[in-house]
PDB file of C-alpha atoms and ligand atoms in Angstrom:
ATOM      1  CA  MET A   1       6.293 -15.643 -24.422  1.00  0.00           C
ATOM      2  CA  LEU A   2       8.666 -18.422 -23.333  1.00  0.00           C
ATOM      3  CA  GLY A   3      10.404 -18.438 -19.974  1.00  0.00           C
ATOM      4  CA  LEU A   4      12.423 -20.889 -17.912  1.00  0.00           C
ATOM      5  CA  GLY A   5      10.804 -22.552 -14.890  1.00  0.00           C
ATOM      6  CA  THR A   6      13.033 -23.530 -11.983  1.00  0.00           C
ATOM      7  CA  TRP A   7      10.870 -25.478  -9.489  1.00  0.00           C
ATOM      8  CA  GLU A   8      12.812 -28.530  -8.253  1.00  0.00           C
ATOM      9  CA  ASN A   9      16.004 -27.346  -9.946  1.00  0.00           C
ATOM     10  CA  GLU A  10      17.439 -27.563  -6.471  1.00  0.00           C
ATOM     11  CA  ASP A  11      21.139 -28.312  -6.807  1.00  0.00           C
ATOM     12  CA  PRO A  12      22.571 -24.768  -6.644  1.00  0.00           C
ATOM     13  CA  ASP A  13      25.345 -25.260  -9.214  1.00  0.00           C
ATOM     14  CA  GLN A  14      23.001 -27.023 -11.622  1.00  0.00           C
ATOM     15  CA  CYS A  15      20.288 -24.406 -11.197  1.00  0.00           C
ATOM     16  CA  ALA A  16      22.710 -21.527 -11.821  1.00  0.00           C
ATOM     17  CA  GLU A  17      24.027 -23.361 -14.866  1.00  0.00           C
ATOM     18  CA  SER A  18      20.520 -23.965 -16.281  1.00  0.00           C
ATOM     19  CA  VAL A  19      19.669 -20.272 -15.866  1.00  0.00           C
ATOM     20  CA  ARG A  20      22.925 -19.128 -17.485  1.00  0.00           C
ATOM     21  CA  THR A  21      22.502 -21.603 -20.378  1.00  0.00           C
ATOM     22  CA  ALA A  22      18.934 -20.469 -21.013  1.00  0.00           C
ATOM     23  CA  LEU A  23      19.800 -16.760 -20.957  1.00  0.00           C
ATOM     24  CA  GLU A  24      22.718 -17.225 -23.319  1.00  0.00           C
ATOM     25  CA  MET A  25      20.471 -19.256 -25.662  1.00  0.00           C
ATOM     26  CA  GLY A  26      18.019 -16.366 -25.882  1.00  0.00           C
ATOM     27  CA  TYR A  27      15.518 -16.883 -23.055  1.00  0.00           C
ATOM     28  CA  ARG A  28      14.687 -13.583 -21.358  1.00  0.00           C
ATOM     29  CA  HIS A  29      12.071 -14.623 -18.764  1.00  0.00           C
ATOM     30  CA  ILE A  30      13.057 -16.547 -15.620  1.00  0.00           C
ATOM     31  CA  ASP A  31      10.507 -17.852 -13.110  1.00  0.00           C
ATOM     32  CA  THR A  32      11.365 -18.671  -9.513  1.00  0.00           C
ATOM     33  CA  ALA A  33       9.684 -18.447  -6.085  1.00  0.00           C
ATOM     34  CA  GLN A  34      10.586 -18.088  -2.438  1.00  0.00           C
ATOM     35  CA  ALA A  35       9.343 -21.631  -1.918  1.00  0.00           C
ATOM     36  CA  TYR A  36      11.737 -23.158  -4.472  1.00  0.00           C
ATOM     37  CA  GLY A  37      14.745 -22.424  -2.246  1.00  0.00           C
ATOM     38  CA  ASN A  38      16.822 -21.481  -5.273  1.00  0.00           C
ATOM     39  CA  GLU A  39      16.638 -17.686  -5.536  1.00  0.00           C
ATOM     40  CA  ASP A  40      20.369 -17.507  -4.665  1.00  0.00           C
ATOM     41  CA  ALA A  41      21.233 -19.914  -7.441  1.00  0.00           C
ATOM     42  CA  VAL A  42      18.960 -18.154  -9.938  1.00  0.00           C
ATOM     43  CA  GLY A  43      20.732 -14.889  -9.030  1.00  0.00           C
ATOM     44  CA  GLU A  44      24.102 -16.550  -9.631  1.00  0.00           C
ATOM     45  CA  GLY A  45      22.987 -17.794 -13.022  1.00  0.00           C
ATOM     46  CA  ILE A  46      21.824 -14.309 -13.996  1.00  0.00           C
ATOM     47  CA  ALA A  47      25.109 -12.792 -12.812  1.00  0.00           C
ATOM     48  CA  ALA A  48      27.124 -15.381 -14.748  1.00  0.00           C
ATOM     49  CA  ALA A  49      25.222 -14.923 -18.019  1.00  0.00           C
ATOM     50  CA  ASP A  50      26.450 -12.526 -20.627  1.00  0.00           C
ATOM     51  CA  VAL A  51      23.083 -10.727 -20.646  1.00  0.00           C
ATOM     52  CA  ASP A  52      22.257  -7.388 -19.014  1.00  0.00           C
ATOM     53  CA  ARG A  53      19.850  -7.412 -16.068  1.00  0.00           C
ATOM     54  CA  GLU A  54      17.560  -4.891 -17.777  1.00  0.00           C
ATOM     55  CA  ASP A  55      17.094  -7.268 -20.709  1.00  0.00           C
ATOM     56  CA  ILE A  56      15.806  -9.999 -18.377  1.00  0.00           C
ATOM     57  CA  PHE A  57      12.230 -10.409 -17.150  1.00  0.00           C
ATOM     58  CA  LEU A  58      12.636 -11.842 -13.632  1.00  0.00           C
ATOM     59  CA  ALA A  59       9.659 -13.160 -11.688  1.00  0.00           C
ATOM     60  CA  THR A  60       9.407 -14.540  -8.164  1.00  0.00           C
ATOM     61  CA  LYS A  61       6.516 -15.363  -5.824  1.00  0.00           C
ATOM     62  CA  VAL A  62       5.717 -14.666  -2.182  1.00  0.00           C
ATOM     63  CA  TRP A  63       4.976 -17.905  -0.321  1.00  0.00           C
ATOM     64  CA  ILE A  64       1.669 -18.498   1.467  1.00  0.00           C
ATOM     65  CA  SER A  65       3.174 -18.172   4.964  1.00  0.00           C
ATOM     66  CA  ASN A  66       4.633 -14.742   4.069  1.00  0.00           C
ATOM     67  CA  LEU A  67       1.484 -12.988   2.934  1.00  0.00           C
ATOM     68  CA  ASP A  68       0.872 -10.756   5.984  1.00  0.00           C
ATOM     69  CA  TYR A  69       1.515  -7.102   5.134  1.00  0.00           C
ATOM     70  CA  GLU A  70       4.875  -6.821   6.950  1.00  0.00           C
ATOM     71  CA  ASP A  71       6.015 -10.257   5.839  1.00  0.00           C
ATOM     72  CA  VAL A  72       5.405  -9.424   2.177  1.00  0.00           C
ATOM     73  CA  LEU A  73       7.681  -6.385   2.496  1.00  0.00           C
ATOM     74  CA  GLU A  74      10.378  -8.160   4.500  1.00  0.00           C
ATOM     75  CA  THR A  75      10.512 -11.382   2.509  1.00  0.00           C
ATOM     76  CA  THR A  76      10.452  -9.537  -0.819  1.00  0.00           C
ATOM     77  CA  GLN A  77      13.531  -7.644   0.333  1.00  0.00           C
ATOM     78  CA  ALA A  78      15.136 -10.993   1.199  1.00  0.00           C
ATOM     79  CA  SER A  79      14.242 -12.301  -2.290  1.00  0.00           C
ATOM     80  CA  LEU A  80      15.839  -9.243  -3.883  1.00  0.00           C
ATOM     81  CA  ASP A  81      19.011  -9.789  -1.853  1.00  0.00           C
ATOM     82  CA  LYS A  82      19.185 -13.458  -2.847  1.00  0.00           C
ATOM     83  CA  LEU A  83      18.519 -12.707  -6.497  1.00  0.00           C
ATOM     84  CA  GLY A  84      21.139  -9.948  -6.469  1.00  0.00           C
ATOM     85  CA  THR A  85      18.843  -7.302  -7.904  1.00  0.00           C
ATOM     86  CA  ASP A  86      17.112  -4.171  -6.675  1.00  0.00           C
ATOM     87  CA  TYR A  87      13.879  -4.716  -8.599  1.00  0.00           C
ATOM     88  CA  LEU A  88      11.615  -7.485  -9.825  1.00  0.00           C
ATOM     89  CA  ASP A  89       9.848  -7.454 -13.175  1.00  0.00           C
ATOM     90  CA  LEU A  90       6.990  -9.459 -11.702  1.00  0.00           C
ATOM     91  CA  LEU A  91       6.077 -10.415  -8.138  1.00  0.00           C
ATOM     92  CA  TYR A  92       3.274 -12.931  -7.647  1.00  0.00           C
ATOM     93  CA  VAL A  93       1.048 -13.919  -4.766  1.00  0.00           C
ATOM     94  CA  HIS A  94       1.911 -17.644  -5.008  1.00  0.00           C
ATOM     95  CA  TRP A  95      -1.497 -18.973  -3.871  1.00  0.00           C
ATOM     96  CA  PRO A  96      -4.613 -17.314  -2.398  1.00  0.00           C
ATOM     97  CA  SER A  97      -4.106 -19.449   0.717  1.00  0.00           C
ATOM     98  CA  ARG A  98      -3.004 -19.484   4.366  1.00  0.00           C
ATOM     99  CA  ALA A  99      -1.904 -15.911   5.298  1.00  0.00           C
ATOM    100  CA  TYR A 100      -3.498 -14.404   2.187  1.00  0.00           C
ATOM    101  CA  GLU A 101      -5.893 -11.567   3.108  1.00  0.00           C
ATOM    102  CA  PRO A 102      -6.800  -9.554   0.019  1.00  0.00           C
ATOM    103  CA  GLU A 103      -6.838  -6.204   1.777  1.00  0.00           C
ATOM    104  CA  SER A 104      -3.543  -6.346   3.700  1.00  0.00           C
ATOM    105  CA  THR A 105      -1.584  -8.633   1.353  1.00  0.00           C
ATOM    106  CA  LEU A 106      -2.397  -6.558  -1.698  1.00  0.00           C
ATOM    107  CA  ALA A 107      -1.738  -3.260   0.120  1.00  0.00           C
ATOM    108  CA  ALA A 108       1.861  -4.433   0.531  1.00  0.00           C
ATOM    109  CA  PHE A 109       2.029  -5.403  -3.154  1.00  0.00           C
ATOM    110  CA  ASP A 110       0.695  -1.947  -4.102  1.00  0.00           C
ATOM    111  CA  GLU A 111       3.357  -0.340  -1.916  1.00  0.00           C
ATOM    112  CA  LEU A 112       6.159  -2.297  -3.620  1.00  0.00           C
ATOM    113  CA  TYR A 113       4.684  -1.322  -6.978  1.00  0.00           C
ATOM    114  CA  ASP A 114       4.412   2.370  -6.085  1.00  0.00           C
ATOM    115  CA  GLU A 115       8.010   2.559  -4.894  1.00  0.00           C
ATOM    116  CA  GLY A 116       9.181   0.870  -8.116  1.00  0.00           C
ATOM    117  CA  THR A 117      10.645  -2.243  -6.478  1.00  0.00           C
ATOM    118  CA  VAL A 118       8.153  -4.359  -8.364  1.00  0.00           C
ATOM    119  CA  LYS A 119       7.391  -3.439 -11.981  1.00  0.00           C
ATOM    120  CA  ASN A 120       4.320  -5.670 -12.275  1.00  0.00           C
ATOM    121  CA  ILE A 121       2.017  -7.452  -9.847  1.00  0.00           C
ATOM    122  CA  GLY A 122       0.938 -11.000 -10.524  1.00  0.00           C
ATOM    123  CA  VAL A 123      -1.213 -13.610  -8.881  1.00  0.00           C
ATOM    124  CA  SER A 124      -1.008 -17.365  -9.157  1.00  0.00           C
ATOM    125  CA  ASN A 125      -3.554 -20.127  -8.756  1.00  0.00           C
ATOM    126  CA  PHE A 126      -6.360 -17.542  -8.645  1.00  0.00           C
ATOM    127  CA  GLU A 127      -9.858 -18.545  -9.722  1.00  0.00           C
ATOM    128  CA  PRO A 128     -12.264 -15.938 -11.196  1.00  0.00           C
ATOM    129  CA  ARG A 129     -13.710 -15.148  -7.750  1.00  0.00           C
ATOM    130  CA  HIS A 130     -10.228 -14.414  -6.357  1.00  0.00           C
ATOM    131  CA  LEU A 131      -9.455 -12.225  -9.361  1.00  0.00           C
ATOM    132  CA  ASP A 132     -12.677 -10.257  -8.863  1.00  0.00           C
ATOM    133  CA  GLU A 133     -11.829  -9.698  -5.213  1.00  0.00           C
ATOM    134  CA  ALA A 134      -8.168  -8.799  -5.880  1.00  0.00           C
ATOM    135  CA  ARG A 135      -9.149  -6.262  -8.535  1.00  0.00           C
ATOM    136  CA  GLU A 136     -11.329  -4.531  -5.965  1.00  0.00           C
ATOM    137  CA  HIS A 137      -8.447  -4.157  -3.507  1.00  0.00           C
ATOM    138  CA  LEU A 138      -5.472  -3.446  -5.770  1.00  0.00           C
ATOM    139  CA  ASP A 139      -4.764   0.009  -7.142  1.00  0.00           C
ATOM    140  CA  ALA A 140      -2.188  -1.369  -9.584  1.00  0.00           C
ATOM    141  CA  PRO A 141      -3.343  -3.574 -12.441  1.00  0.00           C
ATOM    142  CA  ILE A 142      -3.033  -7.353 -12.237  1.00  0.00           C
ATOM    143  CA  PHE A 143      -0.462  -8.105 -14.916  1.00  0.00           C
ATOM    144  CA  ALA A 144      -0.622 -11.905 -14.911  1.00  0.00           C
ATOM    145  CA  ASN A 145      -2.322 -14.961 -13.437  1.00  0.00           C
ATOM    146  CA  GLN A 146       0.042 -17.939 -13.369  1.00  0.00           C
ATOM    147  CA  VAL A 147      -1.921 -21.188 -13.479  1.00  0.00           C
ATOM    148  CA  GLU A 148      -1.392 -24.785 -14.551  1.00  0.00           C
ATOM    149  CA  THR A 149      -2.150 -24.851 -18.272  1.00  0.00           C
ATOM    150  CA  HIS A 150      -1.380 -27.487 -20.911  1.00  0.00           C
ATOM    151  CA  PRO A 151      -3.303 -29.499 -23.522  1.00  0.00           C
ATOM    152  CA  MET A 152      -4.917 -31.659 -20.805  1.00  0.00           C
ATOM    153  CA  LEU A 153      -5.932 -28.691 -18.605  1.00  0.00           C
ATOM    154  CA  GLN A 154      -6.867 -25.934 -21.011  1.00  0.00           C
ATOM    155  CA  GLN A 155      -8.208 -23.335 -18.536  1.00  0.00           C
ATOM    156  CA  THR A 156     -10.801 -21.998 -20.959  1.00  0.00           C
ATOM    157  CA  GLU A 157     -12.711 -20.011 -18.334  1.00  0.00           C
ATOM    158  CA  LEU A 158      -9.599 -18.380 -16.890  1.00  0.00           C
ATOM    159  CA  ARG A 159      -8.301 -17.561 -20.377  1.00  0.00           C
ATOM    160  CA  GLU A 160     -11.596 -15.871 -21.225  1.00  0.00           C
ATOM    161  CA  TYR A 161     -11.513 -13.914 -17.972  1.00  0.00           C
ATOM    162  CA  ALA A 162      -7.919 -12.863 -18.691  1.00  0.00           C
ATOM    163  CA  ASP A 163      -8.819 -11.702 -22.208  1.00  0.00           C
ATOM    164  CA  GLU A 164     -11.696  -9.655 -20.921  1.00  0.00           C
ATOM    165  CA  HIS A 165      -9.635  -7.936 -18.202  1.00  0.00           C
ATOM    166  CA  ASP A 166      -6.324  -7.608 -20.036  1.00  0.00           C
ATOM    167  CA  ILE A 167      -4.440 -10.063 -17.810  1.00  0.00           C
ATOM    168  CA  GLU A 168      -1.675 -12.332 -19.149  1.00  0.00           C
ATOM    169  CA  ILE A 169      -1.979 -16.053 -18.562  1.00  0.00           C
ATOM    170  CA  VAL A 170       1.337 -17.660 -17.645  1.00  0.00           C
ATOM    171  CA  ALA A 171       1.200 -21.437 -17.989  1.00  0.00           C
ATOM    172  CA  TYR A 172       2.945 -23.399 -15.289  1.00  0.00           C
ATOM    173  CA  SER A 173       3.615 -27.112 -15.774  1.00  0.00           C
ATOM    174  CA  PRO A 174       3.216 -26.490 -19.538  1.00  0.00           C
ATOM    175  CA  LEU A 175       4.527 -30.012 -20.215  1.00  0.00           C
ATOM    176  CA  ALA A 176       2.086 -31.418 -17.645  1.00  0.00           C
ATOM    177  CA  ARG A 177       5.207 -32.375 -15.657  1.00  0.00           C
ATOM    178  CA  GLY A 178       6.106 -34.904 -18.359  1.00  0.00           C
ATOM    179  CA  ASP A 179       2.616 -36.256 -19.120  1.00  0.00           C
ATOM    180  CA  VAL A 180       2.629 -34.653 -22.586  1.00  0.00           C
ATOM    181  CA  PHE A 181       4.937 -37.494 -23.620  1.00  0.00           C
ATOM    182  CA  GLU A 182       2.223 -40.068 -22.854  1.00  0.00           C
ATOM    183  CA  VAL A 183      -0.653 -38.656 -24.881  1.00  0.00           C
ATOM    184  CA  ASP A 184      -1.145 -40.376 -28.253  1.00  0.00           C
ATOM    185  CA  VAL A 185      -2.543 -37.349 -30.087  1.00  0.00           C
ATOM    186  CA  LEU A 186       0.444 -35.220 -29.052  1.00  0.00           C
ATOM    187  CA  GLY A 187       2.791 -38.041 -30.082  1.00  0.00           C
ATOM    188  CA  GLU A 188       1.177 -38.266 -33.515  1.00  0.00           C
ATOM    189  CA  ILE A 189       1.388 -34.511 -34.054  1.00  0.00           C
ATOM    190  CA  ALA A 190       5.000 -34.455 -32.851  1.00  0.00           C
ATOM    191  CA  GLU A 191       5.880 -37.198 -35.319  1.00  0.00           C
ATOM    192  CA  LYS A 192       4.206 -35.343 -38.175  1.00  0.00           C
ATOM    193  CA  TYR A 193       6.433 -32.282 -37.653  1.00  0.00           C
ATOM    194  CA  GLY A 194       9.518 -34.225 -36.536  1.00  0.00           C
ATOM    195  CA  VAL A 195       9.608 -32.470 -33.147  1.00  0.00           C
ATOM    196  CA  SER A 196       9.093 -33.450 -29.496  1.00  0.00           C
ATOM    197  CA  GLU A 197       5.738 -33.553 -27.685  1.00  0.00           C
ATOM    198  CA  ALA A 198       7.164 -30.767 -25.498  1.00  0.00           C
ATOM    199  CA  GLN A 199       7.438 -28.520 -28.529  1.00  0.00           C
ATOM    200  CA  VAL A 200       3.885 -29.356 -29.598  1.00  0.00           C
ATOM    201  CA  SER A 201       2.505 -28.377 -26.195  1.00  0.00           C
ATOM    202  CA  LEU A 202       4.520 -25.148 -26.078  1.00  0.00           C
ATOM    203  CA  ALA A 203       3.547 -24.176 -29.645  1.00  0.00           C
ATOM    204  CA  TRP A 204      -0.131 -24.837 -28.841  1.00  0.00           C
ATOM    205  CA  LEU A 205       0.114 -22.560 -25.777  1.00  0.00           C
ATOM    206  CA  ARG A 206       1.806 -19.827 -27.826  1.00  0.00           C
ATOM    207  CA  GLU A 207      -0.917 -20.034 -30.500  1.00  0.00           C
ATOM    208  CA  ASN A 208      -3.401 -19.392 -27.682  1.00  0.00           C
ATOM    209  CA  ASP A 209      -1.511 -16.280 -26.460  1.00  0.00           C
ATOM    210  CA  VAL A 210      -0.361 -18.045 -23.317  1.00  0.00           C
ATOM    211  CA  THR A 211       3.175 -17.532 -21.971  1.00  0.00           C
ATOM    212  CA  ALA A 212       4.805 -20.835 -20.992  1.00  0.00           C
ATOM    213  CA  ILE A 213       7.562 -21.398 -18.440  1.00  0.00           C
ATOM    214  CA  PRO A 214       8.723 -25.015 -18.918  1.00  0.00           C
ATOM    215  CA  LYS A 215      11.212 -26.194 -16.333  1.00  0.00           C
ATOM    216  CA  ALA A 216      14.234 -27.767 -17.944  1.00  0.00           C
ATOM    217  CA  THR A 217      17.577 -28.636 -16.440  1.00  0.00           C
ATOM    218  CA  SER A 218      19.844 -29.897 -19.210  1.00  0.00           C
ATOM    219  CA  GLU A 219      20.989 -27.875 -22.185  1.00  0.00           C
ATOM    220  CA  ALA A 220      19.260 -30.406 -24.473  1.00  0.00           C
ATOM    221  CA  HIS A 221      15.840 -29.872 -22.858  1.00  0.00           C
ATOM    222  CA  ILE A 222      16.331 -26.099 -22.606  1.00  0.00           C
ATOM    223  CA  ARG A 223      17.146 -26.040 -26.343  1.00  0.00           C
ATOM    224  CA  ASP A 224      14.325 -28.386 -27.353  1.00  0.00           C
ATOM    225  CA  ASN A 225      11.807 -26.109 -25.644  1.00  0.00           C
ATOM    226  CA  TRP A 226      13.356 -22.987 -27.165  1.00  0.00           C
ATOM    227  CA  GLU A 227      12.980 -24.482 -30.640  1.00  0.00           C
ATOM    228  CA  SER A 228       9.202 -24.591 -30.146  1.00  0.00           C
ATOM    229  CA  LEU A 229       9.281 -20.889 -31.072  1.00  0.00           C
ATOM    230  CA  SER A 230       9.742 -21.837 -34.724  1.00  0.00           C
ATOM    231  CA  LEU A 231       7.027 -24.532 -34.724  1.00  0.00           C
ATOM    232  CA  GLU A 232       3.787 -23.413 -36.400  1.00  0.00           C
ATOM    233  CA  LEU A 233       0.992 -25.921 -35.891  1.00  0.00           C
ATOM    234  CA  GLU A 234      -1.644 -26.248 -38.595  1.00  0.00           C
ATOM    235  CA  GLU A 235      -5.246 -25.446 -37.739  1.00  0.00           C
ATOM    236  CA  GLN A 236      -6.287 -29.114 -37.874  1.00  0.00           C
ATOM    237  CA  ASP A 237      -3.643 -29.988 -35.259  1.00  0.00           C
ATOM    238  CA  LEU A 238      -4.669 -27.100 -32.988  1.00  0.00           C
ATOM    239  CA  GLU A 239      -8.229 -28.446 -33.237  1.00  0.00           C
ATOM    240  CA  ARG A 240      -7.180 -31.993 -32.346  1.00  0.00           C
ATOM    241  CA  ILE A 241      -5.475 -30.627 -29.233  1.00  0.00           C
ATOM    242  CA  ALA A 242      -8.504 -28.488 -28.362  1.00  0.00           C
ATOM    243  CA  ASP A 243     -10.582 -31.699 -28.379  1.00  0.00           C
ATOM    244  CA  LEU A 244      -8.419 -33.521 -25.792  1.00  0.00           C
ATOM    245  CA  ASP A 245      -9.693 -34.471 -22.348  1.00  0.00           C
ATOM    246  CA  ARG A 246      -9.184 -31.360 -20.219  1.00  0.00           C
ATOM    247  CA  THR A 247      -9.201 -32.489 -16.647  1.00  0.00           C
ATOM    248  CA  ARG A 248      -5.711 -33.729 -15.873  1.00  0.00           C
ATOM    249  CA  ARG A 249      -4.449 -31.474 -13.070  1.00  0.00           C
ATOM    250  CA  LYS A 250      -0.916 -32.216 -11.877  1.00  0.00           C
ATOM    251  CA  VAL A 251      -0.435 -29.667  -9.071  1.00  0.00           C
ATOM    252  CA  ASP A 252      -3.120 -30.022  -6.425  1.00  0.00           C
ATOM    253  CA  PRO A 253      -1.901 -29.413  -2.848  1.00  0.00           C
ATOM    254  CA  GLY A 254      -4.215 -29.529   0.144  1.00  0.00           C
ATOM    255  CA  PHE A 255      -4.211 -25.717   0.447  1.00  0.00           C
ATOM    256  CA  ALA A 256      -5.403 -25.212  -3.155  1.00  0.00           C
ATOM    257  CA  PRO A 257      -8.527 -23.021  -3.287  1.00  0.00           C
ATOM    258  CA  TRP A 258     -10.545 -25.197  -5.719  1.00  0.00           C
TER     259      TRP A 258
HETATM  260  P1  NAP B   1       6.876 -28.823 -16.569  1.00  0.00           P
HETATM  261  O1  NAP B   1       7.630 -27.639 -17.035  1.00  0.00           O
HETATM  262  O2  NAP B   1       5.562 -29.126 -17.178  1.00  0.00           O
HETATM  263  O3  NAP B   1       7.750 -30.142 -16.725  1.00  0.00           O
HETATM  264  C1  NAP B   1       9.065 -30.236 -16.217  1.00  0.00           C
HETATM  265  C2  NAP B   1       9.577 -31.640 -16.485  1.00  0.00           C
HETATM  266  O4  NAP B   1       9.699 -31.850 -17.893  1.00  0.00           O
HETATM  267  C3  NAP B   1      10.940 -31.865 -15.894  1.00  0.00           C
HETATM  268  O5  NAP B   1      10.981 -33.193 -15.441  1.00  0.00           O
HETATM  269  C4  NAP B   1      11.895 -31.667 -17.079  1.00  0.00           C
HETATM  270  O6  NAP B   1      13.042 -32.447 -16.949  1.00  0.00           O
HETATM  271  C5  NAP B   1      11.047 -32.209 -18.204  1.00  0.00           C
HETATM  272  N1  NAP B   1      11.370 -31.579 -19.494  1.00  0.00           N
HETATM  273  C6  NAP B   1      11.499 -30.258 -19.754  1.00  0.00           C
HETATM  274  N2  NAP B   1      11.721 -30.042 -21.059  1.00  0.00           N
HETATM  275  C7  NAP B   1      11.772 -31.263 -21.645  1.00  0.00           C
HETATM  276  C8  NAP B   1      11.968 -31.690 -22.975  1.00  0.00           C
HETATM  277  N3  NAP B   1      12.137 -30.809 -23.966  1.00  0.00           N
HETATM  278  N4  NAP B   1      11.952 -33.037 -23.230  1.00  0.00           N
HETATM  279  C9  NAP B   1      11.750 -33.929 -22.230  1.00  0.00           C
HETATM  280  N5  NAP B   1      11.529 -33.576 -20.941  1.00  0.00           N
HETATM  281  C10 NAP B   1      11.540 -32.247 -20.654  1.00  0.00           C
HETATM  282  O7  NAP B   1       6.656 -28.783 -14.988  1.00  0.00           O
HETATM  283  P2  NAP B   1       6.821 -27.772 -13.780  1.00  0.00           P
HETATM  284  O8  NAP B   1       8.234 -27.690 -13.352  1.00  0.00           O
HETATM  285  O9  NAP B   1       5.802 -28.176 -12.783  1.00  0.00           O
HETATM  286  O10 NAP B   1       6.338 -26.355 -14.328  1.00  0.00           O
HETATM  287  C11 NAP B   1       7.182 -25.392 -14.914  1.00  0.00           C
HETATM  288  C12 NAP B   1       7.461 -24.220 -13.986  1.00  0.00           C
HETATM  289  O11 NAP B   1       6.251 -23.589 -13.602  1.00  0.00           O
HETATM  290  C13 NAP B   1       8.077 -24.606 -12.637  1.00  0.00           C
HETATM  291  O12 NAP B   1       9.418 -24.965 -12.749  1.00  0.00           O
HETATM  292  C14 NAP B   1       7.817 -23.355 -11.866  1.00  0.00           C
HETATM  293  O13 NAP B   1       8.731 -22.332 -12.238  1.00  0.00           O
HETATM  294  C15 NAP B   1       6.401 -23.031 -12.312  1.00  0.00           C
HETATM  295  N6  NAP B   1       5.361 -23.591 -11.414  1.00  0.00           N
HETATM  296  C16 NAP B   1       4.595 -22.724 -10.704  1.00  0.00           C
HETATM  297  C17 NAP B   1       3.599 -23.199  -9.862  1.00  0.00           C
HETATM  298  C18 NAP B   1       2.743 -22.222  -9.113  1.00  0.00           C
HETATM  299  O14 NAP B   1       2.044 -22.617  -8.172  1.00  0.00           O
HETATM  300  N7  NAP B   1       2.733 -20.974  -9.492  1.00  0.00           N
HETATM  301  C19 NAP B   1       3.364 -24.569  -9.718  1.00  0.00           C
HETATM  302  C20 NAP B   1       4.142 -25.434 -10.477  1.00  0.00           C
HETATM  303  C21 NAP B   1       5.129 -24.939 -11.331  1.00  0.00           C
HETATM  304  P3  NAP B   1      14.514 -31.842 -16.688  1.00  0.00           P
HETATM  305  O15 NAP B   1      14.425 -30.974 -15.477  1.00  0.00           O
HETATM  306  O16 NAP B   1      15.335 -33.053 -16.499  1.00  0.00           O
HETATM  307  O17 NAP B   1      14.908 -31.042 -17.912  1.00  0.00           O
END
């Protein structure tokens, strides 16, 4: 339910250290991507941690320029080499953009799934229409859709779609890239429980069956987020969060499909 994000954790030694710290604290899900330029460092952190590979849920993503059939196969092999593993627990299509062609891209994902290199197939930044189309082309099930989700972008429609089709929602930017610290309602709730706004956001996501992957660099942030697992928000606080303005999107590149 709670993983470690690594986007912009770019200094290799720091990134490896964050991954090792998180794993030794109890995290078991690590999220990276070809585009983050840190798969080597993530692999080093995993190797350095006193945790077995098979106890870790490792996810990476194929970048939008690598989504031709052959490129998916070749660059996934390169990701495996960098990560120092011979399988991935989850491989995502990073965005339905640029070289993404449902038929050929997803045929390569199916092949990796069939040969056991990839245990689960995921998509990211997919809207309902992309999910419909992908489900038509894929033989394997879609395990997860990774999308920006936090109290100010609640993704109600995508969560309903996911429920209906048995797809996990993985929340990226679950702290709204720091904006959770600026919202009064979250501040008031945090004060009530004596926790951080980060914990409030993560506990709200968990209550809604959403897996969160906050990016944190320091041990203090990694631990603060981990402690959200013991925070139980009361119904009235969940309702206050549900009533927040829901349109604050933080990740919106020009190639986004919306
Ligand atoms: P985020 O997790 O919402 O926020 C990260 C920011 O919050 C960092 O500045 C971090 O600082 C800070 N932070 C973390 N924990 C904190 C705490 N307890 N108290 C105070 N500050 C805290 O943003 P994100 O990195 O955009 O999203 C998380 C992960 O989702 C990414 O790292 C990546 O793995 C994934 N992602 C995927 C996509 C996609 O297209 N699929 C897009 C965006 C992100 P420090 O680093 O200093 O700890």
